[in-house]
Coordinates of C-alpha atoms in Angstrom, one line a residue:
M1 CA 92.8 11.6 22.1
K2 CA 91.8 10.9 18.5
R3 CA 91.3 7.3 19.4
T4 CA 89.0 8.4 22.3
L5 CA 87.1 10.8 20.1
S6 CA 86.8 8.2 17.4
A7 CA 85.4 5.6 19.8
L8 CA 83.0 8.1 21.3
L9 CA 81.8 9.0 17.8
S10 CA 81.2 5.4 17.0
V11 CA 79.1 4.9 20.1
I12 CA 77.0 8.0 19.3
I13 CA 76.5 6.8 15.7
A14 CA 75.5 3.3 16.9
L15 CA 73.2 4.7 19.5
S16 CA 71.6 6.9 16.9
I17 CA 71.0 3.9 14.6
V18 CA 69.4 1.9 17.5
L19 CA 67.2 4.8 18.5
S20 CA 66.3 5.4 14.9
S21 CA 65.4 1.7 14.5
F22 CA 63.4 1.7 17.7
S23 CA 61.5 4.8 16.6
A24 CA 60.7 3.2 13.3
F25 CA 59.0 0.3 15.0
A26 CA 57.6 2.2 18.0
L27 CA 53.8 2.0 18.5
D28 CA 51.8 5.1 17.6
V29 CA 49.3 5.1 20.5
S30 CA 46.3 7.4 21.3
K31 CA 44.2 7.2 24.4
G32 CA 40.5 7.8 24.4
L33 CA 37.1 6.9 25.8
D34 CA 33.7 5.7 24.8
V35 CA 30.4 7.2 25.9
S36 CA 26.6 6.8 25.7
E37 CA 23.5 8.3 27.3
W38 CA 24.5 6.5 30.5
N39 CA 27.7 8.5 31.0
T40 CA 26.1 11.5 32.7
S41 CA 26.3 12.9 36.1
D42 CA 23.4 12.9 38.6
K43 CA 22.4 16.3 37.2
G44 CA 22.3 14.9 33.7
E45 CA 25.5 16.6 32.6
L46 CA 27.5 15.0 29.8
V47 CA 31.2 14.1 29.9
D48 CA 33.5 17.1 30.2
Y49 CA 35.4 16.6 26.9
E50 CA 37.7 19.6 27.5
N51 CA 38.8 18.1 30.8
A52 CA 39.2 14.7 29.2
K53 CA 41.4 16.2 26.5
K54 CA 43.6 17.9 29.1
N55 CA 44.0 14.5 30.8
G56 CA 45.4 12.9 27.7
K57 CA 42.3 11.7 25.9
S58 CA 42.4 12.5 22.2
F59 CA 39.4 10.6 20.8
V60 CA 36.0 9.3 21.7
M61 CA 33.8 6.5 20.4
I62 CA 30.1 7.7 20.7
R63 CA 27.2 5.3 20.9
L64 CA 24.8 6.1 18.1
G65 CA 22.1 3.9 19.5
Y66 CA 20.8 0.4 19.7
Y67 CA 19.0 -1.6 17.0
N68 CA 17.1 1.3 15.3
H69 CA 16.8 3.6 18.3
L70 CA 18.9 6.7 18.7
D71 CA 21.0 7.2 21.8
K72 CA 19.4 10.0 23.7
S73 CA 22.7 11.8 24.1
F74 CA 24.2 11.0 20.6
W75 CA 23.9 14.5 19.0
A76 CA 24.8 16.3 22.2
N77 CA 27.9 14.1 22.5
V78 CA 28.8 14.7 18.9
E79 CA 28.5 18.5 19.4
K80 CA 30.5 18.6 22.6
A81 CA 33.3 16.3 21.3
S82 CA 33.6 18.3 18.1
A83 CA 33.7 21.6 20.1
A84 CA 36.6 20.2 22.1
G85 CA 38.4 19.2 18.9
M86 CA 38.4 15.5 19.8
D87 CA 38.4 12.9 17.0
F88 CA 35.4 10.6 17.2
G89 CA 33.8 7.5 15.8
V90 CA 30.5 5.8 16.5
Y91 CA 29.1 2.4 17.5
L92 CA 25.8 0.7 17.4
Y93 CA 24.8 -1.8 20.1
S94 CA 23.2 -4.7 18.2
Y95 CA 20.0 -6.5 19.0
A96 CA 19.7 -8.2 15.6
Y97 CA 18.4 -11.8 15.6
S98 CA 18.6 -12.2 11.8
T99 CA 20.5 -10.9 8.8
E100 CA 17.3 -8.9 7.9
E101 CA 17.5 -7.2 11.2
A102 CA 21.2 -6.5 10.8
E103 CA 20.3 -4.8 7.5
I104 CA 17.8 -2.6 9.4
E105 CA 20.5 -1.7 11.9
A106 CA 22.9 -0.8 9.1
D107 CA 20.3 1.4 7.3
F108 CA 19.6 3.1 10.5
V109 CA 23.2 4.0 11.1
I110 CA 23.7 5.2 7.5
D111 CA 20.6 7.3 7.7
T112 CA 21.8 8.9 10.9
L113 CA 25.4 9.5 9.8
S114 CA 24.2 11.1 6.5
Q115 CA 23.1 14.0 8.7
L116 CA 26.6 14.8 9.9
G117 CA 27.8 16.2 6.5
K118 CA 30.8 18.5 6.5
C119 CA 29.8 20.1 9.8
Y120 CA 31.8 17.5 11.8
P121 CA 35.3 17.1 10.3
N122 CA 36.4 15.4 13.5
F123 CA 34.4 12.3 12.5
T124 CA 37.6 10.4 11.7
L125 CA 37.3 7.0 13.4
P126 CA 35.4 3.9 12.3
V127 CA 31.8 2.8 12.6
A128 CA 31.8 -0.1 15.1
Y129 CA 29.3 -2.9 15.5
D130 CA 28.9 -3.7 19.2
M131 CA 28.2 -7.5 19.5
E132 CA 28.1 -8.6 23.1
D133 CA 24.5 -9.1 24.2
A134 CA 24.1 -12.5 25.9
S135 CA 20.6 -13.1 24.6
M136 CA 22.0 -13.4 21.0
T137 CA 24.6 -16.2 21.8
K138 CA 21.9 -18.8 21.1
L139 CA 22.1 -17.9 17.4
G140 CA 25.5 -19.5 17.2
K141 CA 28.8 -18.5 15.5
V142 CA 27.7 -19.1 11.9
Q143 CA 24.6 -16.9 12.1
L144 CA 26.2 -14.2 14.2
T145 CA 29.1 -14.0 11.8
K146 CA 26.6 -13.6 8.9
Q147 CA 24.9 -10.8 10.8
M148 CA 28.3 -9.1 11.4
T149 CA 29.3 -9.2 7.7
T150 CA 25.8 -8.0 6.6
F151 CA 26.0 -5.0 8.8
L152 CA 29.7 -4.1 8.3
D153 CA 29.7 -4.7 4.5
K154 CA 26.8 -2.2 4.2
I155 CA 28.7 0.3 6.3
S156 CA 31.8 -0.2 4.1
D157 CA 29.7 0.2 0.9
A158 CA 28.4 3.5 2.3
G159 CA 32.0 4.8 2.5
F160 CA 32.7 4.4 6.2
V161 CA 35.4 2.3 7.9
P162 CA 33.9 -0.8 9.4
M163 CA 34.9 -2.1 12.9
V164 CA 33.7 -4.9 15.1
Y165 CA 33.6 -4.6 18.9
A166 CA 33.4 -7.7 21.2
N167 CA 34.9 -9.2 24.3
Q168 CA 37.2 -12.2 24.3
N169 CA 34.4 -14.7 24.8
W170 CA 32.6 -13.4 21.7
F171 CA 35.8 -13.2 19.5
L172 CA 36.7 -16.8 20.5
N173 CA 33.3 -18.5 20.4
Y174 CA 30.7 -16.4 18.5
I175 CA 32.6 -14.5 15.8
D176 CA 34.7 -16.1 13.1
L177 CA 38.0 -14.2 13.5
D178 CA 39.3 -15.5 10.1
T179 CA 36.3 -13.7 8.5
V180 CA 37.1 -10.5 10.4
V181 CA 40.8 -10.7 9.2
D182 CA 39.9 -11.6 5.6
K183 CA 37.3 -8.8 5.4
D184 CA 39.9 -6.3 6.9
Y185 CA 37.4 -5.1 9.5
K186 CA 39.0 -3.1 12.2
I187 CA 39.0 -4.7 15.7
W188 CA 37.9 -3.1 18.9
Y189 CA 38.7 -5.5 21.8
A190 CA 37.1 -5.3 25.2
Y191 CA 39.5 -7.0 27.7
Y192 CA 40.1 -5.9 31.3
P193 CA 43.4 -7.0 32.9
N194 CA 43.6 -7.4 36.7
S195 CA 45.0 -3.9 37.0
K196 CA 45.0 -0.8 34.8
P197 CA 48.0 -0.9 32.4
S198 CA 50.7 1.7 33.0
S199 CA 52.1 1.5 29.5
F200 CA 51.0 0.2 26.1
T201 CA 54.3 -0.9 24.5
T202 CA 52.8 -4.2 23.2
Q203 CA 49.8 -4.5 21.0
I204 CA 47.1 -6.5 22.6
E205 CA 46.4 -10.0 21.2
I206 CA 42.9 -11.7 21.2
G207 CA 43.6 -14.7 23.4
K208 CA 46.3 -16.7 21.7
T209 CA 44.9 -16.4 18.2
G210 CA 47.7 -14.2 16.8
V211 CA 45.1 -11.6 15.8
K212 CA 45.9 -8.2 17.3
A213 CA 43.4 -5.5 18.1
D214 CA 43.4 -2.0 16.5
M215 CA 41.6 -0.6 19.6
W216 CA 41.7 -1.9 23.1
Q217 CA 39.1 -1.1 25.8
Y218 CA 41.2 -1.8 28.8
F219 CA 39.3 -0.2 31.7
G220 CA 35.6 -0.3 32.4
V221 CA 33.2 2.1 33.9
N222 CA 33.1 2.2 37.7
S223 CA 29.4 1.6 38.4
A224 CA 29.7 3.7 41.6
S225 CA 30.9 6.7 39.5
P226 CA 28.5 7.1 36.6
T227 CA 30.2 10.1 35.2
K228 CA 33.3 8.0 34.4
F229 CA 33.7 6.3 31.2
D230 CA 35.3 3.2 29.5
E231 CA 39.0 3.9 28.6
N232 CA 40.5 2.8 25.4
V233 CA 43.8 2.9 23.5
I234 CA 44.4 2.9 19.7
Y235 CA 47.5 1.3 18.3
Y236 CA 49.0 2.8 15.2
S237 CA 46.8 5.8 15.5
E238 CA 47.7 7.2 12.0
E239 CA 46.3 4.0 10.4
L240 CA 43.0 4.2 12.3
I241 CA 42.3 7.9 12.7
K242 CA 41.7 9.1 9.2
P243 CA 39.4 11.8 7.8
L244 CA 36.6 10.6 5.7
S245 CA 37.4 10.8 2.0
C246 CA 33.9 12.3 1.7
Y247 CA 31.5 13.7 4.3
H248 CA 28.4 12.0 3.0
N249 CA 25.2 13.8 2.3
Y250 CA 22.8 11.2 1.0
K251 CA 19.7 12.2 -1.0
L252 CA 16.9 10.1 -2.3
V253 CA 17.4 9.6 -6.1
T254 CA 14.9 6.9 -7.0
N255 CA 12.2 5.3 -5.0
T256 CA 10.0 2.4 -6.2
K257 CA 7.5 1.8 -3.5
A258 CA 6.6 -1.6 -2.2
T259 CA 3.2 -3.2 -2.5
A260 CA 1.5 -6.1 -0.8
D261 CA 2.9 -8.4 -3.5
K262 CA 6.2 -6.9 -4.5
D263 CA 9.3 -5.5 -2.9
G264 CA 10.3 -1.9 -3.4
V265 CA 13.7 -0.3 -3.8
S266 CA 15.1 3.1 -2.8
L267 CA 18.4 4.4 -4.1
R268 CA 20.2 7.3 -2.3
T269 CA 23.3 9.0 -3.7
C270 CA 25.8 11.1 -1.8
Q271 CA 25.7 14.7 -3.1
N272 CA 29.4 15.1 -2.4
C273 CA 30.6 11.9 -4.1
S274 CA 29.3 9.0 -6.1
A275 CA 28.6 6.7 -3.2
N276 CA 25.2 4.9 -3.4
V277 CA 23.1 3.3 -0.8
K278 CA 20.5 0.9 -2.1
R279 CA 17.7 -0.3 0.2
V280 CA 15.1 -3.0 -0.4
I281 CA 11.7 -2.1 0.9
P282 CA 10.1 -5.4 1.9
K283 CA 6.6 -6.1 0.6
A284 CA 3.7 -5.7 2.9
S285 CA 2.8 -9.4 2.5
N286 CA 1.6 -10.2 5.9
I287 CA -1.8 -8.7 6.4
K288 CA -4.1 -10.3 9.0
L289 CA -7.7 -9.6 10.1
S290 CA -8.3 -10.3 13.7
R291 CA -11.5 -12.2 12.7
T292 CA -13.0 -13.2 9.3
S293 CA -16.0 -15.0 10.8
I294 CA -18.1 -13.2 13.4
N295 CA -21.4 -14.2 15.0
Y296 CA -24.2 -11.7 15.0
T297 CA -24.8 -9.9 18.3
G298 CA -27.0 -7.0 17.3
T299 CA -24.1 -4.6 17.8
V300 CA -21.5 -3.1 15.5
Q301 CA -18.7 -5.6 14.8
R302 CA -15.7 -5.3 12.5
P303 CA -12.2 -6.9 12.6
T304 CA -9.0 -5.1 13.4
V305 CA -6.2 -5.3 10.8
T306 CA -2.5 -5.7 11.4
V307 CA 0.0 -5.3 8.6
K308 CA 3.6 -6.5 8.6
N309 CA 6.2 -6.7 5.8
S310 CA 7.8 -9.9 4.6
K311 CA 10.5 -9.5 7.3
G312 CA 7.9 -9.5 10.1
E313 CA 8.2 -5.8 10.9
A314 CA 4.9 -4.1 11.8
L315 CA 3.7 -1.2 9.5
E316 CA 2.3 1.8 11.2
Y317 CA -1.4 2.8 10.8
K318 CA -1.9 6.2 9.2
K319 CA 1.8 6.4 8.4
D320 CA 2.1 3.3 6.1
F321 CA -1.5 2.4 5.6
T322 CA -5.1 3.3 6.2
L323 CA -8.3 1.2 6.3
T324 CA -11.6 1.6 4.4
Y325 CA -14.5 -0.5 5.7
Q326 CA -17.4 -1.2 3.2
N327 CA -19.7 -0.6 6.1
F328 CA -18.0 0.9 9.2
N329 CA -21.1 0.2 11.2
S330 CA -21.4 -3.4 10.2
T331 CA -24.0 -4.9 12.4
N332 CA -26.3 -7.2 10.5
A333 CA -25.4 -10.7 9.1
G334 CA -23.7 -10.6 5.8
T335 CA -20.4 -10.4 3.9
Y336 CA -18.4 -7.2 4.2
T337 CA -15.1 -5.9 2.9
V338 CA -12.2 -4.0 4.4
K339 CA -9.6 -2.4 2.1
V340 CA -6.0 -1.8 3.2
N341 CA -4.7 1.3 1.4
F342 CA -0.9 1.8 1.4
I343 CA 0.4 5.3 1.8
G344 CA 3.6 7.2 2.6
D345 CA 7.0 7.1 1.0
K346 CA 7.5 3.3 1.2
Y347 CA 4.3 1.7 0.2
T348 CA 1.6 2.0 -2.5
G349 CA -1.4 0.1 -3.8
S350 CA -4.2 -1.6 -1.9
K351 CA -5.5 -5.0 -0.9
T352 CA -9.1 -5.9 -0.1
F353 CA -10.3 -8.6 2.3
T354 CA -13.7 -10.0 3.3
Y355 CA -15.2 -10.8 6.6
K356 CA -18.6 -12.3 7.4
I357 CA -21.1 -11.7 10.2
N358 CA -22.9 -15.0 10.6
P359 CA -26.6 -15.3 11.3
L360 CA -27.5 -16.8 14.7
S361 CA -28.9 -20.2 15.1
G362 CA -31.0 -21.4 18.0
A363 CA -34.2 -19.3 17.3
K364 CA -37.3 -21.0 18.8
P365 CA -40.5 -21.0 16.6
K366 CA -43.8 -21.9 18.3
L367 CA -47.3 -22.6 17.0
N368 CA -50.2 -21.1 18.9
R369 CA -52.0 -24.5 18.4
N370 CA -51.6 -27.6 16.2
T371 CA -55.1 -29.1 16.2
F372 CA -58.4 -27.8 14.8
T373 CA -61.9 -29.0 14.3
T374 CA -63.3 -28.5 10.8
N375 CA -65.9 -25.8 10.6
G376 CA -66.1 -25.2 6.9
K377 CA -63.7 -22.2 7.1
V378 CA -60.0 -21.8 6.6
Q379 CA -58.0 -22.6 9.7
R380 CA -54.3 -22.4 10.3
P381 CA -52.0 -21.8 13.3
T382 CA -50.2 -18.5 14.0
V383 CA -46.4 -18.6 14.6
T384 CA -44.3 -16.7 17.1
V385 CA -40.4 -16.9 17.2
T386 CA -38.0 -15.9 20.0
D387 CA -34.2 -15.9 20.0
S388 CA -32.1 -17.9 22.4
K389 CA -32.5 -15.1 25.0
G390 CA -36.3 -15.0 24.7
K391 CA -36.4 -11.9 22.6
A392 CA -39.4 -11.9 20.2
L393 CA -38.4 -11.8 16.6
T394 CA -40.1 -9.9 13.8
Y395 CA -42.1 -11.5 11.0
K396 CA -40.6 -10.8 7.5
K397 CA -37.6 -9.2 9.1
D398 CA -36.3 -12.2 11.0
F399 CA -38.4 -15.0 9.7
T400 CA -41.0 -16.1 7.1
V401 CA -43.8 -18.6 7.4
S402 CA -45.1 -20.9 4.6
Y403 CA -48.1 -23.3 4.8
S404 CA -48.4 -26.5 2.8
N405 CA -52.0 -25.4 2.1
W406 CA -52.8 -21.8 2.7
S407 CA -56.6 -22.5 2.4
S408 CA -56.6 -25.4 4.9
T409 CA -60.3 -26.1 5.4
N410 CA -60.9 -29.9 5.2
V411 CA -60.0 -32.6 7.6
G412 CA -56.3 -33.6 7.1
R413 CA -52.7 -33.2 8.0
Y414 CA -51.0 -29.9 7.1
T415 CA -47.5 -28.4 7.7
V416 CA -46.2 -24.9 8.4
T417 CA -42.5 -24.1 7.7
V418 CA -40.7 -21.4 9.6
K419 CA -37.6 -20.1 7.8
M420 CA -35.2 -17.8 9.6
I421 CA -33.8 -14.9 7.5
G422 CA -31.6 -11.8 8.0
N423 CA -29.6 -12.1 11.2
Y424 CA -31.0 -15.6 12.1
S425 CA -30.5 -19.0 10.5
G426 CA -32.4 -22.3 10.4
T427 CA -35.6 -23.8 9.2
K428 CA -38.2 -25.8 11.0
T429 CA -41.4 -27.5 9.8
F430 CA -44.3 -28.2 12.1
P431 CA -47.4 -30.4 11.4
Y432 CA -50.9 -29.3 12.3
Y433 CA -54.2 -31.2 12.0
I434 CA -57.9 -30.4 11.1
N435 CA -60.1 -33.1 12.6
P436 CA -63.7 -34.0 11.8
K437 CA -66.6 -32.6 13.8
P438 CA -67.6 -34.7 16.9
T439 CA -71.1 -36.1 17.4
E440 CA -73.3 -36.4 20.5
F441 CA -75.5 -39.2 21.8
V442 CA -79.2 -38.8 21.4
A443 CA -80.8 -37.8 24.7
S444 CA -82.0 -40.7 27.0
N445 CA -85.6 -39.6 26.9
K446 CA -85.4 -39.8 23.1
G447 CA -84.0 -43.3 23.0
G448 CA -80.3 -42.5 23.1
F449 CA -79.6 -45.2 25.7
K450 CA -81.7 -48.4 26.1
A451 CA -80.9 -51.2 28.4
I452 CA -81.6 -54.7 27.3
S453 CA -81.0 -58.1 28.9
K454 CA -77.3 -58.4 29.2
G455 CA -76.7 -55.6 26.8
F456 CA -77.7 -52.1 25.6
T457 CA -78.5 -50.1 22.6
I458 CA -77.1 -46.6 21.9
K459 CA -77.9 -43.9 19.4
W460 CA -76.1 -40.8 18.3
N461 CA -76.6 -37.9 16.0
K462 CA -75.6 -38.3 12.4
Q463 CA -72.4 -36.4 11.3
A464 CA -71.8 -37.4 7.7
S465 CA -69.9 -34.3 6.5
Q466 CA -66.1 -34.9 6.4
T467 CA -66.7 -38.2 8.1
T468 CA -65.9 -41.8 7.2
G469 CA -67.6 -43.3 10.2
Y470 CA -67.7 -43.6 13.9
Q471 CA -65.8 -45.2 16.7
I472 CA -67.5 -46.4 19.9
Q473 CA -65.9 -47.5 23.2
Y474 CA -67.5 -49.0 26.2
A475 CA -66.0 -50.2 29.5
T476 CA -67.1 -51.0 33.0
K477 CA -64.7 -48.4 34.3
R478 CA -65.2 -44.7 34.1
D479 CA -61.6 -44.1 32.9
F480 CA -62.3 -46.5 30.0
S481 CA -59.4 -48.7 30.9
N482 CA -59.7 -52.1 29.1
A483 CA -62.4 -50.6 26.9
A484 CA -63.8 -52.4 23.9
T485 CA -63.6 -50.4 20.7
I486 CA -66.1 -50.7 17.8
T487 CA -65.6 -49.1 14.5
I488 CA -68.6 -48.3 12.2
A489 CA -67.4 -47.5 8.7
N490 CA -70.6 -45.9 7.6
P491 CA -71.4 -42.2 8.3
N492 CA -75.1 -43.0 7.9
T493 CA -75.3 -45.6 10.7
T494 CA -76.2 -43.9 13.9
S495 CA -77.0 -46.8 16.4
Y496 CA -75.2 -49.8 17.9
T497 CA -76.5 -52.7 20.0
S498 CA -74.1 -54.6 22.2
K499 CA -75.2 -58.1 23.5
G500 CA -73.7 -60.7 25.7
R501 CA -72.6 -58.3 28.3
A502 CA -72.8 -58.9 32.0
G503 CA -76.3 -58.3 33.4
N504 CA -77.1 -55.6 35.9
T505 CA -73.9 -53.9 35.1
R506 CA -73.1 -50.2 34.4
Y507 CA -71.3 -49.6 31.2
Y508 CA -69.7 -46.3 30.3
V509 CA -69.9 -45.4 26.7
R510 CA -68.5 -42.8 24.3
V511 CA -68.6 -42.0 20.6
R512 CA -66.5 -40.0 18.2
T513 CA -66.3 -39.5 14.4
Y514 CA -63.3 -40.3 12.2
K515 CA -62.2 -39.8 8.7
K516 CA -59.8 -41.9 6.8
I517 CA -57.5 -40.2 4.3
G518 CA -54.9 -42.4 2.6
N519 CA -53.1 -44.3 5.3
G520 CA -54.0 -41.8 7.9
T521 CA -57.0 -41.7 10.2
F522 CA -58.2 -38.5 11.8
Y523 CA -60.5 -38.6 14.9
S524 CA -62.8 -36.0 16.4
N525 CA -63.0 -35.4 20.1
W526 CA -65.2 -37.8 22.1
N527 CA -68.7 -36.7 22.9
S528 CA -69.1 -34.3 25.8
G529 CA -69.9 -35.4 29.3
V530 CA -69.8 -38.9 30.8
K531 CA -72.5 -41.3 29.5
S532 CA -73.5 -44.7 30.9
V533 CA -76.2 -47.4 30.8
V534 CA -77.0 -50.3 33.1
T535 CA -77.8 -53.6 31.5
L536 CA -80.7 -55.8 32.5
R537 CA -80.5 -59.3 34.0

């Protein structure tokens, strides 16, 4: 009997040891869900957290937003999860395409979480970085790993537990797992087996890497049932679900505003602990005018202005900057300025830029005439100018006129210069001429025309003023084609006899005066009417 009892006792002790050993190494598992604004019913109702808790869900990962946009249901989900007594963490869906944009995402998350304060003691899970967007894979593993560490290190420095979320493809091909392990980031793994697991006795491994996940998303949303949610399991819950050592309440301590030439810096300190968050405010170095050179149109014209910081992010008009135009109604040709004034809590200072409205070319000056006959008085042409559309321009407003000799009286060549001013550009010089007075033949009955044998004699009136001499032409054709030309270089000579011509032939004759000035010769008009004489045999 004793032997039997002793044996039984030995079995019980051994079993106790085995059970104790198994318990020591058993997985501490919690089941939960993750939600976003998309997890609502057709009526817009959020997840029923009370019901989820009754069905064995003890935690929830709530989407905070994407890039720097807040999830529409974030605060409502936080309130309802807290009211149900469910532990929660948060995640941000990344759309960062650079380390600078990853910093923007981290700052956005920290700013949002600083509003939680002590009001939400159930905020006990990590802050996860959701990296799975296919459009980002083109950046490659090295760059994506840099963006991950940029985000999660800032999250860690702010006092939160950092976690990275990705599927198997991303963990194997686009994220450096060694970096994840070395940095001690928590791992949230999205991997759906062929069927929903019935037990979780083995911690899930990422492929065959030997790296095991802290949280496993094992079952996805059924798209036909939008009120359902992704299901998750946490291994070693006590190691992952931990209250924050401090419920952060960040307040701005110092703020050096950025300018167009220099970065600014803001420093925020948690009012409940010594945690600091330092943020660089990138300088507003990328300022562009839509146009700096504008052609005059007669209407108000001014360039628009865009302002971006050194990271390429657009600043907001009236929030980050205002504009002051030297002349808001800039219409006329000239150089103007526009001043960019930085305002708000991030930027200060100003920057001034110039733009130019160019005068128009293509104006068309015209003289009313370019030849005159001396009359002893001042003579000069008048000028009219039209633009390219035929609009008449205004003297002294749009153009000026200058004459080479304002008192142009004598025979000679003169010039007039039209210079465009104001809203028009260009200069053009035109010549005009004052010619000597013409002369006329003496009347036939007074001996103006006399026929001789095979010739003729002609006489004309003397015109000695402003005259060097006379030019005579005669021809057998009325149009003076093939005419003979005779030059008489004496203003006092008033007759000419032509001999050796054909007898009994009509000759057409004409006369004009001329004046020689330097290398130029100026001619009067020919005498009036058609004159002729018939030679004798």
